[in-house]
Coordinates of N, CA, C and O in Angstrom, one line a residue:
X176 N 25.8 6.7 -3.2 CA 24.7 5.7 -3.4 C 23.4 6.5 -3.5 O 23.1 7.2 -2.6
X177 N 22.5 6.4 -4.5 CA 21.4 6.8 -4.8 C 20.4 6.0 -4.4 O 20.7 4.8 -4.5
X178 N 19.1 6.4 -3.8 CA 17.5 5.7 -3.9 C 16.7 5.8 -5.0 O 16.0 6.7 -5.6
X179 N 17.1 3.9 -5.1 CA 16.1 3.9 -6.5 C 14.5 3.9 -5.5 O 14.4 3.6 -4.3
X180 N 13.7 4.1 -6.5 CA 12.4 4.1 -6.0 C 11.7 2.4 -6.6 O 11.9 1.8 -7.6
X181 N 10.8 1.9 -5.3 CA 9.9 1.3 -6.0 C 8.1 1.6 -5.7 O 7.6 2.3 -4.9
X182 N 7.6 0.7 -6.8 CA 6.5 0.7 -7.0 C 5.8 -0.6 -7.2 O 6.5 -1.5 -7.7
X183 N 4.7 -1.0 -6.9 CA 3.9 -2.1 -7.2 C 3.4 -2.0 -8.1 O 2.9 -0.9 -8.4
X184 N 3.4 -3.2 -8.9 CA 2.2 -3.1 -10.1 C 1.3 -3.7 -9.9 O 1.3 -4.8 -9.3
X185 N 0.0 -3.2 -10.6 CA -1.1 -3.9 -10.0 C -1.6 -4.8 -10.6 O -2.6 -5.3 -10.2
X186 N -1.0 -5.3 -11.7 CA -1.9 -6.5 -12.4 C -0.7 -7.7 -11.1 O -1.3 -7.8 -10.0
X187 N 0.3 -8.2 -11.2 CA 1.1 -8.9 -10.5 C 1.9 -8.6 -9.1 O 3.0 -9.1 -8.7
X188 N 1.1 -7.7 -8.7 CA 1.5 -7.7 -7.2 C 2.8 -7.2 -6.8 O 2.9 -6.9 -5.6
X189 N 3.9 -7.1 -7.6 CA 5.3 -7.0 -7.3 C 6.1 -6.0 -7.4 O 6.2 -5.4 -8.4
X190 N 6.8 -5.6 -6.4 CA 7.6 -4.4 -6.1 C 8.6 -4.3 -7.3 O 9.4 -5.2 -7.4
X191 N 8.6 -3.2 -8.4 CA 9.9 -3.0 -8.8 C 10.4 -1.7 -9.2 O 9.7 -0.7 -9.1
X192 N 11.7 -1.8 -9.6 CA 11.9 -0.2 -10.0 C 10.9 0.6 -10.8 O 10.2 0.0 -11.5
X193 N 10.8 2.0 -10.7 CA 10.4 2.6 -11.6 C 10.5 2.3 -12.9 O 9.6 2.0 -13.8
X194 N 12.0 2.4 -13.0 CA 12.1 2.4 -14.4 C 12.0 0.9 -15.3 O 12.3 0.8 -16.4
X195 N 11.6 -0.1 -14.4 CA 11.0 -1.4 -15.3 C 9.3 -1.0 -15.7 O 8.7 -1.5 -16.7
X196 N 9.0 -0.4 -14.9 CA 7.5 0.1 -15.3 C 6.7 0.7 -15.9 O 7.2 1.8 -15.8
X197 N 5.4 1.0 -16.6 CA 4.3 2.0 -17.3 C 4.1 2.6 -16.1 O 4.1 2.1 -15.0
X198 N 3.9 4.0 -16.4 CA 2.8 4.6 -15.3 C 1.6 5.4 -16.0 O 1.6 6.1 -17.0
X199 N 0.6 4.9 -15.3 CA -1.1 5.4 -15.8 C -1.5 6.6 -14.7 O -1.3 6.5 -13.5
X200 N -1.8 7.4 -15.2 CA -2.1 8.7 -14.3 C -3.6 9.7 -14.3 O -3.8 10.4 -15.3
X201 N -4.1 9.7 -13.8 CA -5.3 10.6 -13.9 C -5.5 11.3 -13.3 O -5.1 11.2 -12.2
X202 N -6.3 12.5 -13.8 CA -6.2 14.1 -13.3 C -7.7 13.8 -12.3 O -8.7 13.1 -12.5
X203 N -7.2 14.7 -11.0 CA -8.2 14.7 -10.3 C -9.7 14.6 -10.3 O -10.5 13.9 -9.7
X204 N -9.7 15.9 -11.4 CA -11.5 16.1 -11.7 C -11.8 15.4 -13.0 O -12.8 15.7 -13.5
X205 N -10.9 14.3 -13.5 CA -11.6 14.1 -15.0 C -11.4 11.9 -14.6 O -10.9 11.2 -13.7
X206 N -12.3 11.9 -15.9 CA -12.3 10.1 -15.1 C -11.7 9.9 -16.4 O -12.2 8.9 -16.9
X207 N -10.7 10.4 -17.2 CA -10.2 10.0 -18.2 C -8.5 9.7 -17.7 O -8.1 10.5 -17.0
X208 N -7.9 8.9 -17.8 CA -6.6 8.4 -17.6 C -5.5 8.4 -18.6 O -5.8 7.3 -19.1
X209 N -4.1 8.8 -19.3 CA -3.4 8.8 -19.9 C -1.9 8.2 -19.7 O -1.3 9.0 -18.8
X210 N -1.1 7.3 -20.1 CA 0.2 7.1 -20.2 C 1.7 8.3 -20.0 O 2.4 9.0 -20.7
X211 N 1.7 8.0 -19.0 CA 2.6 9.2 -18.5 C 4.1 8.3 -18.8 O 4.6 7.5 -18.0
X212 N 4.6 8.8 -19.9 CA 6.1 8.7 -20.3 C 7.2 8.9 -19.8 O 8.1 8.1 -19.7
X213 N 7.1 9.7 -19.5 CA 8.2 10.6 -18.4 C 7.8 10.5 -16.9 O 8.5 11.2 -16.1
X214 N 6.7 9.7 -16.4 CA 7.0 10.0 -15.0 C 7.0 11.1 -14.4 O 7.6 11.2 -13.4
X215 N 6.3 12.0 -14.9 CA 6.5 13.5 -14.1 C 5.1 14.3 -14.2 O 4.9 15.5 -13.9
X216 N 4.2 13.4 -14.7 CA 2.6 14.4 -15.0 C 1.6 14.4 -13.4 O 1.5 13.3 -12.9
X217 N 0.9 15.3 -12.9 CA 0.2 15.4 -11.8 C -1.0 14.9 -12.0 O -1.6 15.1 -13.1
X218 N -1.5 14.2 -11.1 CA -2.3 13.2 -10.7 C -2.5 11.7 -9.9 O -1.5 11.4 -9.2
X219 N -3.3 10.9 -9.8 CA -2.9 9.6 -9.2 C -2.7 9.0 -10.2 O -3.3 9.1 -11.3
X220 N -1.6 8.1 -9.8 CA -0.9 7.2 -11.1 C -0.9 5.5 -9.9 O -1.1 5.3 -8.7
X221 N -0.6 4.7 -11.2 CA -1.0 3.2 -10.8 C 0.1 2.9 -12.1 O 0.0 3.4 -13.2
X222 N 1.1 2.0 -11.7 CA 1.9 1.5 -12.7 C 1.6 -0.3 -12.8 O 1.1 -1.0 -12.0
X223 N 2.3 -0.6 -14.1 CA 2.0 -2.1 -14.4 C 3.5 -2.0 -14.9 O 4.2 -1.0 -15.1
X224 N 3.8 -3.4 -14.8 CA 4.8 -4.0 -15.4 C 5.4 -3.5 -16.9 O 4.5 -2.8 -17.4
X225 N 6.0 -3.6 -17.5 CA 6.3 -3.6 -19.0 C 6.8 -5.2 -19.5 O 7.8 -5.8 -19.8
X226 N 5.7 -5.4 -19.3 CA 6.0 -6.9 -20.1 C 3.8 -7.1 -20.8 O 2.8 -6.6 -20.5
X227 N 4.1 -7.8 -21.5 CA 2.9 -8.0 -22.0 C 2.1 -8.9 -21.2 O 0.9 -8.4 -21.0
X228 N 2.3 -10.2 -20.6 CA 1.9 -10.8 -19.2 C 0.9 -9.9 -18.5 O -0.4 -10.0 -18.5
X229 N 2.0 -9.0 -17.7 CA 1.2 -8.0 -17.0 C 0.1 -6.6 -17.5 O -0.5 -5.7 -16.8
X230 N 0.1 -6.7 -18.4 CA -1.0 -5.6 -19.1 C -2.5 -6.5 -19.6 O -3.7 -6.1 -19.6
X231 N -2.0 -7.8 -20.1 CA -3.2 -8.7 -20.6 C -3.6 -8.9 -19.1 O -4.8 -8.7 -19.2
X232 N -3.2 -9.1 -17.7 CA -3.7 -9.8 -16.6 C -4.0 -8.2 -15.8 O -4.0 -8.2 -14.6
X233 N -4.1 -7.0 -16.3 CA -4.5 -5.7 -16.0 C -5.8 -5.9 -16.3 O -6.7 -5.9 -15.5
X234 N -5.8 -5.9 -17.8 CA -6.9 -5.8 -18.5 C -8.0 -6.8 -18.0 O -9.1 -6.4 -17.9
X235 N -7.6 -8.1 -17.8 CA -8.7 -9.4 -17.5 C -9.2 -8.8 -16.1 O -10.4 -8.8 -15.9
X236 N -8.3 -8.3 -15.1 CA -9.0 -8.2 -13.9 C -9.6 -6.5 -13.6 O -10.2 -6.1 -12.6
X237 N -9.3 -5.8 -14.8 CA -9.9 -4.1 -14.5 C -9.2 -3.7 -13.7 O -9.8 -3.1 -12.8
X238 N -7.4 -3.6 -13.5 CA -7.0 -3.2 -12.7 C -7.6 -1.6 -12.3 O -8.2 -1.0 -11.4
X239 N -6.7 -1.0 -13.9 CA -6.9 0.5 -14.0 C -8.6 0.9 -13.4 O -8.8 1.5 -12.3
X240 N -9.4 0.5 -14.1 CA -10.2 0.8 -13.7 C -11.0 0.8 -12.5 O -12.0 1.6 -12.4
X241 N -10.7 0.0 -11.7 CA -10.6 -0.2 -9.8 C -10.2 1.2 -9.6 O -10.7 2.3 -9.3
X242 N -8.5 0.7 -9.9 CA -7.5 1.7 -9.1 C -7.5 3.3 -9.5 O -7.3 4.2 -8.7
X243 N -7.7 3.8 -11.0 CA -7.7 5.0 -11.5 C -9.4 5.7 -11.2 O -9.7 6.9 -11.0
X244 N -10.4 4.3 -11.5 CA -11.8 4.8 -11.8 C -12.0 5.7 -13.0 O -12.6 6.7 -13.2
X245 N -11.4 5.0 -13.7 CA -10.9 6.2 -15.3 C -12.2 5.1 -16.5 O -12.8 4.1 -16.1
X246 N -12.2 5.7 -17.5 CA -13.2 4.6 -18.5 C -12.5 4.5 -19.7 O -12.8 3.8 -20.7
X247 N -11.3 5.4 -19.8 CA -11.2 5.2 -20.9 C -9.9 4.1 -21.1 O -9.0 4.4 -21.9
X248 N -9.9 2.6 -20.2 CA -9.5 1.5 -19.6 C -8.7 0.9 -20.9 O -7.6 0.4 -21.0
X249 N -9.7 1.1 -21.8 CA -9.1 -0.6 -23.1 C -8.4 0.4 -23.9 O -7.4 -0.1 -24.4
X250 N -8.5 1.7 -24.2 CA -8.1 2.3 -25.3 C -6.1 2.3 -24.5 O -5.0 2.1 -25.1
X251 N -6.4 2.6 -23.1 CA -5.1 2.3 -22.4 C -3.9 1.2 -22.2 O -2.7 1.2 -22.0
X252 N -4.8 0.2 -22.4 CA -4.1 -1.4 -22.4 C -3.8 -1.5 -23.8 O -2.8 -2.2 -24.1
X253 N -4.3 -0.9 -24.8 CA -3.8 -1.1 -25.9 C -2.7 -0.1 -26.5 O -2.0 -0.3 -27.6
X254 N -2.6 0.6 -26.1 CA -1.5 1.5 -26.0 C -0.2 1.7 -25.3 O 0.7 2.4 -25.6
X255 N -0.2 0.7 -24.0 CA 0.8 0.1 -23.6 C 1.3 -1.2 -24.2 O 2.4 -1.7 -24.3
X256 N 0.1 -1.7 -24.6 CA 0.9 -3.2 -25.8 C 2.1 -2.7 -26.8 O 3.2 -3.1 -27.0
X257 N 1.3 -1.4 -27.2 CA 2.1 -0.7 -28.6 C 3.7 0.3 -28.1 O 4.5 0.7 -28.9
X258 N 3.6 0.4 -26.7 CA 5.1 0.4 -26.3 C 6.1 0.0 -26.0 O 7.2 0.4 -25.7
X259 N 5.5 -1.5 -26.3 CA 6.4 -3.1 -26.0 C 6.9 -3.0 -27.2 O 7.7 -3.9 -27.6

């Protein structure tokens, strides 16, 4: 038996596997944020759902931008649309 991992997303609040989710990640010293694919890049990461729901209700409430403090916010949400 293996441990799947969970994570919350932050636009809808809810625990799920990793692998239903985006992860957003940003490098300590930089306020810029990027789409981590693989799950494996260093930094703090903040995941959202993969559904479109949760990325439009990201975007309305600034999650990334709360939680990462990154700016480069919309260019992000639109780039997870484009993975759907």
């Amino acid at each position: 038996m293996t441990h799947i991992p969970f994570r919350m997303c932050v636009a809808c609040r809810e625990m799920k596997p990793v692998s239903e989710l985006i992860r957003v990640v940003a490098a300590k010293d930089s306020d810029i944020a990027e789409l981590d694919i693989h799950k494996k890049k260093f930094g703090r990461g903040a995941y959202m759902c993969a559904k479109l729901e949760c990325i439009k209700k990201a975007e309305k409430k600034r999650c990334l931008e709360r939680h990462l403090k990154c700016k480069n916010a919309a260019e992000l949400y639109s780039r997870a649309e484009e993975l759907l």
